[in-house]
Amino acid sequence: MHSDPYRLNPEGMHPEALYASLTSSVRRLVDVTIRSQSDPDTIVSAKAKIDAAATELSDALIPGSFGIEAGSDGRPRAWGNAVIGLRNALAPPLIVHHEADGSVWADVVLGAAYEGPPGHVHGGICALLLDHVLGATAHKPGRPAVTGTLTLRYELGTRLGPLRAEARVDRVEGAKTYAVGHLSTEDGVTVRAEGVFIHPRQTAVLDTAPPR
Amino acid sequence: MHSDPYRLNPEGMHPEALYASLTSSVRRLVDVTIRSQSDPDTIVSAKAKIDAAATELSDALIPGSFGIEAGSDGRPRAWGNAVIGLRNALAPPLIVHHEADGSVWADVVLGAAYEGPPGHVHGGICALLLDHVLGATAHKPGRPAVTGTLTLRYELGTRLGPLRAEARVDRVEGAKTYAVGHLSTEDGVTVRAEGVFIHPRQTAVLDTAPPR
């Protein structure tokens, strides 16, 4: 779960790989911060290293939040996004696959940081993932969609571990996309969702392709 | 936003303060990992410190996830919880206040890590917070509640920054609590929610008071 798919080579390393590697390390840190049983002196020592790392990274900061920036390949990057953000350690991150028929899916493994009821995914985290994948069905090049309404029906507890999130378009009416989807684990479907996603009037958002 | 309310004094320091201090440092790190504009060498150096800290904290780990443990004061601790967990850097964390009339509220400031649309809170994060505060109205000593259904209506974009989440019980029918609530910012109410929360048959969960 915490394996690092990128070799760390600062000389000529692609920024995407460098940031992915850094964020992967922060995700591991978030996990062990919850589960550590180390003694107080060790915790104090670890905290000092974390503070030093944060200070180093604060040399120069993007003001406010990441937003969306244009990548070197021209595609928009939502690297700060709470669900898919490459640089956001809160994001699992979800890798959303778009099928030719307009449906989307993502496989993800959720660990200790996503817990609500003991051993189970927080109901609100289920909502977070479903909001994102349902919204992804409505996302069109140059036309971002925002959530209008979202209804969730919890059928089973969603155990921590591997799960799939999937969604498809039910119908489109003008600026509104009606999407449906669900989460599933080895126990079967755990949460079902339906939502209406709206394309607001064109804004100045950089958005010529689905963000990644 | 990242001030550390606890002085770090490992000798005799209360575990709660020590863990809160550590997690506060990790939250700051999550934020600057998204916003850093440091050069690659600095990022590599910071990553080495983060990896060293994670390895120190991994001396001994709680297997799986935190779950709920009994605190020294006898109250259950949900320190790993994705919304309120003292040791979970993903959690803002939300401090949920319970009023005598059964309503609940929480003030929170959300930064870069909670972003969806540029400058705005991810719609799914809004759902996460509302799920939690609506559920908190149904939580009774010894009787945890889980989400049955949740419906969200997004009325305005929720800007990153300070916001309030609040909820109250609309009615109770047997094991079902019907709750309503909303998020608001200085722009007014941004998202409204209604949900049904269910008290499952008693389980073996340690839960004699609202978790904190």
Tab-separated table of C-alpha atoms in Angstrom:
chain	number	residue	atom	x	y	z
A	1	MET	CA	0.000	0.000	0.000
A	2	HIS	CA	2.849	2.389	0.706
A	3	SER	CA	5.247	1.226	-1.960
A	4	ASP	CA	6.811	4.034	-3.890
A	5	PRO	CA	6.374	3.520	-7.636
A	6	TYR	CA	8.837	6.275	-8.519
A	7	ARG	CA	12.580	6.081	-8.218
A	8	LEU	CA	13.836	9.246	-6.683
A	9	ASN	CA	16.344	10.896	-8.971
A	10	PRO	CA	16.379	14.664	-8.612
A	11	GLU	CA	18.589	15.184	-11.632
A	12	GLY	CA	16.238	15.449	-14.541
A	13	MET	CA	13.409	13.770	-12.659
A	14	HIS	CA	10.004	14.661	-14.027
A	15	PRO	CA	8.231	17.015	-11.594
A	16	GLU	CA	5.198	14.735	-11.552
A	17	ALA	CA	7.289	11.774	-10.338
A	18	LEU	CA	9.089	13.903	-7.760
A	19	TYR	CA	5.858	15.261	-6.301
A	20	ALA	CA	4.203	11.838	-6.413
A	21	SER	CA	7.130	10.411	-4.486
A	22	LEU	CA	7.006	13.177	-1.860
A	23	THR	CA	3.253	12.832	-1.418
A	24	SER	CA	3.524	9.058	-1.156
A	25	SER	CA	5.890	9.576	1.768
A	26	VAL	CA	3.465	12.003	3.417
A	27	ARG	CA	0.600	9.494	2.998
A	28	ARG	CA	2.669	6.850	4.778
A	29	LEU	CA	3.404	9.386	7.532
A	30	VAL	CA	-0.314	10.187	7.966
A	31	ASP	CA	-1.004	6.465	8.353
A	32	VAL	CA	1.721	5.765	10.928
A	33	THR	CA	0.875	8.927	12.868
A	34	ILE	CA	-2.500	7.321	13.581
A	35	ARG	CA	-1.140	3.858	14.350
A	36	SER	CA	2.191	4.515	16.083
A	37	GLN	CA	2.790	3.013	19.494
A	38	SER	CA	6.245	4.578	19.801
A	39	ASP	CA	7.376	6.018	23.137
A	40	PRO	CA	7.126	9.780	23.783
A	41	ASP	CA	10.811	10.486	23.109
A	42	THR	CA	10.542	8.859	19.686
A	43	ILE	CA	7.417	10.865	18.907
A	44	VAL	CA	9.180	14.085	19.862
A	45	SER	CA	12.128	13.151	17.649
A	46	ALA	CA	9.846	12.336	14.705
A	47	LYS	CA	7.933	15.566	15.172
A	48	ALA	CA	11.184	17.557	14.967
A	49	LYS	CA	11.990	15.927	11.606
A	50	ILE	CA	8.474	16.612	10.315
A	51	ASP	CA	8.694	20.256	11.359
A	52	ALA	CA	12.084	20.584	9.672
A	53	ALA	CA	10.716	19.045	6.461
A	54	ALA	CA	7.703	21.368	6.494
A	55	THR	CA	9.947	24.378	6.980
A	56	GLU	CA	12.126	23.301	4.037
A	57	LEU	CA	9.075	22.895	1.819
A	58	SER	CA	7.840	26.327	2.910
A	59	ASP	CA	10.766	28.135	1.216
A	60	ALA	CA	8.254	29.370	-1.305
A	61	LEU	CA	4.543	28.514	-1.227
A	62	ILE	CA	1.721	28.859	-3.711
A	63	PRO	CA	-0.602	31.358	-1.974
A	64	GLY	CA	-3.957	29.994	-0.809
A	65	SER	CA	-4.581	26.710	-2.577
A	66	PHE	CA	-3.295	24.828	-5.625
A	67	GLY	CA	-6.275	25.369	-7.896
A	68	ILE	CA	-5.772	24.090	-11.430
A	69	GLU	CA	-2.675	24.758	-13.474
A	70	ALA	CA	-1.782	23.896	-17.043
A	71	GLY	CA	0.674	21.016	-17.279
A	72	SER	CA	3.605	20.860	-19.682
A	73	ASP	CA	1.423	18.594	-21.858
A	74	GLY	CA	-1.318	21.235	-21.944
A	75	ARG	CA	-3.685	19.205	-19.768
A	76	PRO	CA	-5.000	20.848	-16.626
A	77	ARG	CA	-3.589	19.545	-13.353
A	78	ALA	CA	-5.769	19.424	-10.251
A	79	TRP	CA	-2.835	18.291	-8.124
A	80	GLY	CA	-4.321	19.753	-4.943
A	81	ASN	CA	-7.713	18.066	-5.346
A	82	ALA	CA	-8.988	16.347	-2.183
A	83	VAL	CA	-9.845	13.124	-4.058
A	84	ILE	CA	-7.526	12.884	-7.068
A	85	GLY	CA	-4.736	15.315	-6.204
A	86	LEU	CA	-1.250	13.978	-6.966
A	87	ARG	CA	0.207	16.358	-4.357
A	88	ASN	CA	-2.586	15.988	-1.786
A	89	ALA	CA	-1.834	13.385	0.912
A	90	LEU	CA	-5.506	13.412	1.925
A	91	ALA	CA	-6.414	12.038	-1.499
A	92	PRO	CA	-5.970	8.237	-1.727
A	93	PRO	CA	-5.520	9.389	-4.630
A	94	LEU	CA	-8.325	8.083	-6.789
A	95	ILE	CA	-7.296	7.215	-10.367
A	96	VAL	CA	-10.518	7.622	-12.322
A	97	HIS	CA	-10.824	5.543	-15.507
A	98	HIS	CA	-13.158	6.798	-18.209
A	99	GLU	CA	-14.743	4.148	-20.449
A	100	ALA	CA	-15.894	4.736	-24.010
A	101	ASP	CA	-19.551	4.397	-22.974
A	102	GLY	CA	-19.176	7.345	-20.553
A	103	SER	CA	-19.002	5.241	-17.400
A	104	VAL	CA	-16.169	5.714	-14.921
A	105	TRP	CA	-14.567	3.546	-12.277
A	106	ALA	CA	-11.719	3.593	-9.791
A	107	ASP	CA	-10.145	0.931	-7.616
A	108	VAL	CA	-8.646	2.101	-4.355
A	109	VAL	CA	-7.388	0.681	-1.070
A	110	LEU	CA	-8.425	2.693	1.980
A	111	GLY	CA	-6.453	2.400	5.202
A	112	ALA	CA	-6.623	3.706	8.758
A	113	ALA	CA	-6.909	7.366	7.754
A	114	TYR	CA	-10.378	6.826	6.252
A	115	GLU	CA	-11.976	5.198	9.286
A	116	GLY	CA	-15.360	5.973	10.806
A	117	PRO	CA	-16.940	2.993	12.615
A	118	PRO	CA	-14.132	0.691	13.791
A	119	GLY	CA	-12.664	-1.201	10.826
A	120	HIS	CA	-14.975	0.555	8.395
A	121	VAL	CA	-14.795	3.495	5.998
A	122	HIS	CA	-16.370	6.683	7.380
A	123	GLY	CA	-19.808	7.188	5.821
A	124	GLY	CA	-18.743	10.674	4.781
A	125	ILE	CA	-15.659	9.310	3.006
A	126	CYS	CA	-17.995	7.039	1.022
A	127	ALA	CA	-19.924	10.194	0.102
A	128	LEU	CA	-16.696	11.961	-0.864
A	129	LEU	CA	-15.665	9.196	-3.275
A	130	LEU	CA	-19.130	8.852	-4.771
A	131	ASP	CA	-19.510	12.588	-5.241
A	132	HIS	CA	-16.274	12.567	-7.182
A	133	VAL	CA	-16.929	9.607	-9.478
A	134	LEU	CA	-20.520	10.630	-10.187
A	135	GLY	CA	-19.274	14.128	-10.971
A	136	ALA	CA	-16.586	12.675	-13.247
A	137	THR	CA	-19.278	11.255	-15.554
A	138	ALA	CA	-20.534	14.801	-16.154
A	139	HIS	CA	-17.132	16.313	-16.713
A	140	LYS	CA	-16.577	17.340	-20.332
A	141	PRO	CA	-13.591	19.024	-21.952
A	142	GLY	CA	-13.952	22.728	-21.319
A	143	ARG	CA	-17.099	22.191	-19.265
A	144	PRO	CA	-16.480	21.473	-15.589
A	145	ALA	CA	-19.480	20.237	-13.604
A	146	VAL	CA	-20.391	20.988	-10.005
A	147	THR	CA	-22.647	19.016	-7.684
A	148	GLY	CA	-26.302	20.093	-7.595
A	149	THR	CA	-27.766	17.342	-5.435
A	150	LEU	CA	-26.419	14.053	-4.164
A	151	THR	CA	-28.372	11.250	-2.480
A	152	LEU	CA	-26.665	8.330	-0.794
A	153	ARG	CA	-28.148	5.073	0.428
A	154	TYR	CA	-25.968	3.039	2.789
A	155	GLU	CA	-26.770	-0.641	2.412
A	156	LEU	CA	-23.821	-2.266	4.172
A	157	GLY	CA	-20.848	-1.102	6.173
A	158	THR	CA	-17.870	-0.501	3.853
A	159	ARG	CA	-14.866	-2.306	5.287
A	160	LEU	CA	-11.444	-0.672	5.140
A	161	GLY	CA	-9.341	-2.292	2.436
A	162	PRO	CA	-9.857	-2.617	-1.307
A	163	LEU	CA	-12.975	-1.129	-2.849
A	164	ARG	CA	-14.296	-0.039	-6.208
A	165	ALA	CA	-16.191	3.155	-6.974
A	166	GLU	CA	-18.143	3.308	-10.231
A	167	ALA	CA	-20.661	5.584	-11.880
A	168	ARG	CA	-22.490	6.178	-15.130
A	169	VAL	CA	-24.736	8.786	-16.694
A	170	ASP	CA	-28.427	8.012	-16.333
A	171	ARG	CA	-29.572	10.914	-18.523
A	172	VAL	CA	-28.686	14.452	-19.564
A	173	GLU	CA	-31.199	17.296	-19.578
A	174	GLY	CA	-29.745	20.585	-20.786
A	175	ALA	CA	-27.004	21.650	-18.353
A	176	LYS	CA	-27.905	18.855	-15.925
A	177	THR	CA	-26.314	15.426	-15.896
A	178	TYR	CA	-28.118	12.771	-13.830
A	179	ALA	CA	-25.577	10.208	-12.646
A	180	VAL	CA	-25.826	6.994	-10.640
A	181	GLY	CA	-23.150	4.875	-9.037
A	182	HIS	CA	-22.057	2.768	-6.117
A	183	LEU	CA	-19.215	1.557	-3.963
A	184	SER	CA	-18.486	-2.138	-3.653
A	185	THR	CA	-16.153	-4.362	-1.673
A	186	GLU	CA	-15.825	-8.127	-1.500
A	187	ASP	CA	-19.042	-7.964	0.562
A	188	GLY	CA	-20.901	-6.617	-2.495
A	189	VAL	CA	-22.455	-3.191	-3.066
A	190	THR	CA	-22.193	-1.130	0.120
A	191	VAL	CA	-23.384	2.375	-0.807
A	192	ARG	CA	-25.515	3.552	-3.734
A	193	ALA	CA	-25.664	7.122	-4.978
A	194	GLU	CA	-27.525	9.287	-7.415
A	195	GLY	CA	-26.774	12.872	-8.175
A	196	VAL	CA	-27.408	15.821	-10.408
A	197	PHE	CA	-24.347	17.624	-11.720
A	198	ILE	CA	-24.556	21.002	-13.339
A	199	HIS	CA	-22.415	22.736	-15.913
A	200	PRO	CA	-22.281	26.320	-14.715
A	201	ARG	CA	-22.025	29.129	-17.238
A	202	GLN	CA	-18.515	29.190	-18.603
A	203	THR	CA	-15.996	30.464	-16.092
A	204	ALA	CA	-12.370	31.402	-16.476
A	205	VAL	CA	-11.266	28.023	-15.147
A	206	LEU	CA	-8.417	26.399	-17.092
A	207	ASP	CA	-10.150	23.274	-18.126
A	208	THR	CA	-9.708	21.879	-21.597
A	209	ALA	CA	-9.608	18.206	-20.615
A	210	PRO	CA	-10.590	16.121	-17.613
A	211	PRO	CA	-8.269	17.134	-14.763
A	212	ARG	CA	-5.773	14.612	-13.527
B	1	MET	CA	-4.152	27.934	11.165
B	2	HIS	CA	-1.103	25.866	11.907
B	3	SER	CA	-0.288	27.189	15.361
B	4	ASP	CA	0.467	24.476	17.842
B	5	PRO	CA	-1.687	24.889	20.944
B	6	TYR	CA	0.353	22.388	22.948
B	7	ARG	CA	3.788	22.951	24.369
B	8	LEU	CA	5.931	19.956	23.652
B	9	ASN	CA	7.278	18.527	26.878
B	10	PRO	CA	7.841	14.794	26.674
B	11	GLU	CA	8.457	14.446	30.400
B	12	GLY	CA	5.102	13.879	31.930
B	13	MET	CA	3.297	15.305	28.918
B	14	HIS	CA	-0.257	14.020	28.603
B	15	PRO	CA	-0.481	11.562	25.675
B	16	GLU	CA	-3.376	13.526	24.203
B	17	ALA	CA	-1.287	16.703	24.022
B	18	LEU	CA	1.698	14.843	22.596
B	19	TYR	CA	-0.355	13.201	19.841
B	20	ALA	CA	-2.215	16.436	19.106
B	21	SER	CA	1.111	18.200	18.695
B	22	LEU	CA	2.470	15.501	16.363
B	23	THR	CA	-0.684	15.479	14.252
B	24	SER	CA	-0.719	19.261	14.048
B	25	SER	CA	2.777	19.065	12.546
B	26	VAL	CA	1.624	16.451	10.017
B	27	ARG	CA	-1.354	18.636	9.029
B	28	ARG	CA	1.024	21.513	8.320
B	29	LEU	CA	3.181	19.147	6.269
B	30	VAL	CA	0.172	17.987	4.207
B	31	ASP	CA	-0.648	21.617	3.462
B	32	VAL	CA	2.866	22.664	2.402
B	33	THR	CA	3.322	19.469	0.366
B	34	ILE	CA	0.506	20.753	-1.850
B	35	ARG	CA	1.696	24.356	-1.995
B	36	SER	CA	5.482	24.060	-2.003
B	37	GLN	CA	7.447	25.726	-4.796
B	38	SER	CA	10.793	24.523	-3.481
B	39	ASP	CA	13.453	23.280	-5.877
B	40	PRO	CA	13.898	19.534	-6.481
B	41	ASP	CA	16.926	19.189	-4.178
B	42	THR	CA	14.972	20.693	-1.299
B	43	ILE	CA	12.053	18.370	-1.987
B	44	VAL	CA	14.384	15.372	-1.957
B	45	SER	CA	15.877	16.538	1.335
B	46	ALA	CA	12.444	17.059	2.893
B	47	LYS	CA	11.291	13.654	1.692
B	48	ALA	CA	14.279	12.000	3.410
B	49	LYS	CA	13.318	13.624	6.719
B	50	ILE	CA	9.681	12.561	6.286
B	51	ASP	CA	10.715	8.979	5.549
B	52	ALA	CA	12.986	8.955	8.604
B	53	ALA	CA	10.159	10.257	10.800
B	54	ALA	CA	7.743	7.651	9.449
B	55	THR	CA	10.255	4.899	10.117
B	56	GLU	CA	10.731	6.104	13.706
B	57	LEU	CA	6.975	6.153	14.275
B	58	SER	CA	6.721	2.641	12.814
B	59	ASP	CA	8.728	1.092	15.707
B	60	ALA	CA	5.473	-0.443	16.817
B	61	LEU	CA	2.157	0.021	15.046
B	62	ILE	CA	-1.444	-0.677	15.968
B	63	PRO	CA	-2.444	-3.352	13.434
B	64	GLY	CA	-5.037	-2.316	10.843
B	65	SER	CA	-6.730	0.841	12.054
B	66	PHE	CA	-7.154	2.774	15.297
B	67	GLY	CA	-10.781	1.876	15.979
B	68	ILE	CA	-12.078	3.109	19.324
B	69	GLU	CA	-10.181	2.712	22.559
B	70	ALA	CA	-11.120	3.554	26.115
B	71	GLY	CA	-9.334	6.664	27.346
B	72	SER	CA	-7.855	7.049	30.829
B	73	ASP	CA	-10.985	9.024	31.730
B	74	GLY	CA	-13.190	6.120	30.629
B	75	ARG	CA	-14.501	7.982	27.568
B	76	PRO	CA	-14.066	6.290	24.220
B	77	ARG	CA	-11.475	7.797	21.921
B	78	ALA	CA	-12.002	7.772	18.171
B	79	TRP	CA	-8.560	9.260	17.578
B	80	GLY	CA	-8.267	7.739	14.103
B	81	ASN	CA	-11.619	9.053	12.875
B	82	ALA	CA	-11.502	10.720	9.438
B	83	VAL	CA	-13.438	13.777	10.646
B	84	ILE	CA	-12.780	14.192	14.368
B	85	GLY	CA	-9.661	12.067	14.943
B	86	LEU	CA	-7.067	13.740	17.165
B	87	ARG	CA	-4.356	11.595	15.557
B	88	ASN	CA	-5.678	11.745	11.993
B	89	ALA	CA	-4.054	14.459	9.874
B	90	LEU	CA	-6.841	14.095	7.302
B	91	ALA	CA	-9.347	15.263	9.902
B	92	PRO	CA	-9.458	19.091	10.208
B	93	PRO	CA	-10.242	17.936	13.030
B	94	LEU	CA	-13.846	18.887	13.640
B	95	ILE	CA	-14.642	19.767	17.274
B	96	VAL	CA	-18.354	18.995	17.563
B	97	HIS	CA	-20.269	20.941	20.203
B	98	HIS	CA	-23.452	19.376	21.577
B	99	GLU	CA	-26.125	21.799	22.787
B	100	ALA	CA	-28.707	21.012	25.468
B	101	ASP	CA	-31.494	20.996	22.858
B	102	GLY	CA	-29.757	18.186	20.944
B	103	SER	CA	-28.388	20.348	18.165
B	104	VAL	CA	-24.709	20.241	17.265
B	105	TRP	CA	-22.313	22.629	15.598
B	106	ALA	CA	-18.672	22.941	14.669
B	107	ASP	CA	-16.554	25.796	13.375
B	108	VAL	CA	-13.640	24.861	11.190
B	109	VAL	CA	-11.166	26.482	8.804
B	110	LEU	CA	-10.478	24.457	5.661
B	111	GLY	CA	-7.295	25.014	3.680
B	112	ALA	CA	-5.702	23.796	0.467
B	113	ALA	CA	-6.056	20.100	1.323
B	114	TYR	CA	-9.854	20.247	1.069
B	115	GLU	CA	-10.039	21.793	-2.391
B	116	GLY	CA	-12.266	20.706	-5.261
B	117	PRO	CA	-13.162	23.531	-7.677
B	118	PRO	CA	-10.372	26.141	-7.514
B	119	GLY	CA	-10.599	28.107	-4.257
B	120	HIS	CA	-13.572	26.065	-3.090
B	121	VAL	CA	-14.211	23.105	-0.806
B	122	HIS	CA	-14.659	19.805	-2.683
B	123	GLY	CA	-18.361	18.913	-2.815
B	124	GLY	CA	-17.520	15.537	-1.326
B	125	ILE	CA	-15.743	17.159	1.630
B	126	CYS	CA	-18.941	19.137	2.259
B	127	ALA	CA	-20.750	15.786	2.285
B	128	LEU	CA	-18.153	14.321	4.660
B	129	LEU	CA	-18.618	17.107	7.208
B	130	LEU	CA	-22.399	17.074	6.950
B	131	ASP	CA	-22.570	13.298	7.292
B	132	HIS	CA	-20.583	13.596	10.487
B	133	VAL	CA	-22.520	16.419	12.167
B	134	LEU	CA	-25.915	15.028	11.189
B	135	GLY	CA	-24.831	11.648	12.536
B	136	ALA	CA	-23.624	13.300	15.746
B	137	THR	CA	-27.195	14.386	16.551
B	138	ALA	CA	-28.216	10.718	16.583
B	139	HIS	CA	-25.280	9.542	18.663
B	140	LYS	CA	-26.336	8.470	22.161
B	141	PRO	CA	-24.242	7.064	24.996
B	142	GLY	CA	-23.903	3.353	24.345
B	143	ARG	CA	-25.820	3.641	21.079
B	144	PRO	CA	-23.690	4.522	18.074
B	145	ALA	CA	-25.567	5.479	14.926
B	146	VAL	CA	-24.659	4.743	11.324
B	147	THR	CA	-25.802	6.538	8.195
B	148	GLY	CA	-28.884	5.107	6.466
B	149	THR	CA	-29.488	7.735	3.818
B	150	LEU	CA	-28.052	11.171	3.223
B	151	THR	CA	-29.292	13.794	0.768
B	152	LEU	CA	-27.320	16.915	-0.029
B	153	ARG	CA	-28.405	20.035	-1.866
B	154	TYR	CA	-25.617	22.332	-3.033
B	155	GLU	CA	-26.874	25.905	-3.145
B	156	LEU	CA	-23.634	27.867	-3.420
B	157	GLY	CA	-19.969	27.060	-3.815
B	158	THR	CA	-18.320	26.726	-0.391
B	159	ARG	CA	-15.180	28.845	-0.348
B	160	LEU	CA	-12.065	27.562	1.373
B	161	GLY	CA	-11.610	29.319	4.713
B	162	PRO	CA	-13.792	29.495	7.808
B	163	LEU	CA	-17.099	27.674	7.798
B	164	ARG	CA	-19.689	26.372	10.215
B	165	ALA	CA	-21.385	22.974	10.111
B	166	GLU	CA	-24.570	22.545	12.120
B	167	ALA	CA	-27.333	19.984	12.502
B	168	ARG	CA	-30.373	19.135	14.576
B	169	VAL	CA	-32.800	16.276	15.011
B	170	ASP	CA	-35.966	16.691	12.993
B	171	ARG	CA	-37.698	13.634	14.501
B	172	VAL	CA	-37.024	10.167	15.920
B	173	GLU	CA	-38.957	7.067	14.843
B	174	GLY	CA	-37.863	3.932	16.643
B	175	ALA	CA	-34.246	3.200	15.761
B	176	LYS	CA	-34.227	5.958	13.129
B	177	THR	CA	-33.158	9.528	13.741
B	178	TYR	CA	-34.068	12.040	11.029
B	179	ALA	CA	-31.551	14.869	11.073
B	180	VAL	CA	-31.183	18.088	9.095
B	181	GLY	CA	-28.300	20.521	8.835
B	182	HIS	CA	-26.229	22.787	6.682
B	183	LEU	CA	-22.867	24.349	6.014
B	184	SER	CA	-22.455	28.084	5.976
B	185	THR	CA	-19.720	30.594	5.227
B	186	GLU	CA	-19.716	34.368	5.127
B	187	ASP	CA	-21.605	33.924	1.831
B	188	GLY	CA	-24.529	32.334	3.744
B	189	VAL	CA	-25.794	28.762	3.621
B	190	THR	CA	-23.907	26.818	0.955
B	191	VAL	CA	-25.026	23.173	1.329
B	192	ARG	CA	-28.124	21.717	2.995
B	193	ALA	CA	-28.438	18.111	4.122
B	194	GLU	CA	-30.996	15.717	5.487
B	195	GLY	CA	-30.293	12.201	6.598
B	196	VAL	CA	-31.577	9.148	8.374
B	197	PHE	CA	-29.271	7.654	10.975
B	198	ILE	CA	-29.852	4.221	12.400
B	199	HIS	CA	-28.962	2.640	15.720
B	200	PRO	CA	-27.933	-0.877	14.776
B	201	ARG	CA	-28.563	-3.735	17.192
B	202	GLN	CA	-26.074	-3.436	19.998
B	203	THR	CA	-22.583	-4.383	18.934
B	204	ALA	CA	-19.448	-4.950	20.922
B	205	VAL	CA	-18.209	-1.439	20.168
B	206	LEU	CA	-16.736	0.387	23.136
B	207	ASP	CA	-19.063	3.293	23.240
B	208	THR	CA	-20.388	4.613	26.497
B	209	ALA	CA	-20.229	8.294	25.568
B	210	PRO	CA	-19.923	10.362	22.406
B	211	PRO	CA	-16.484	9.684	20.955
B	212	ARG	CA	-13.998	12.501	20.932
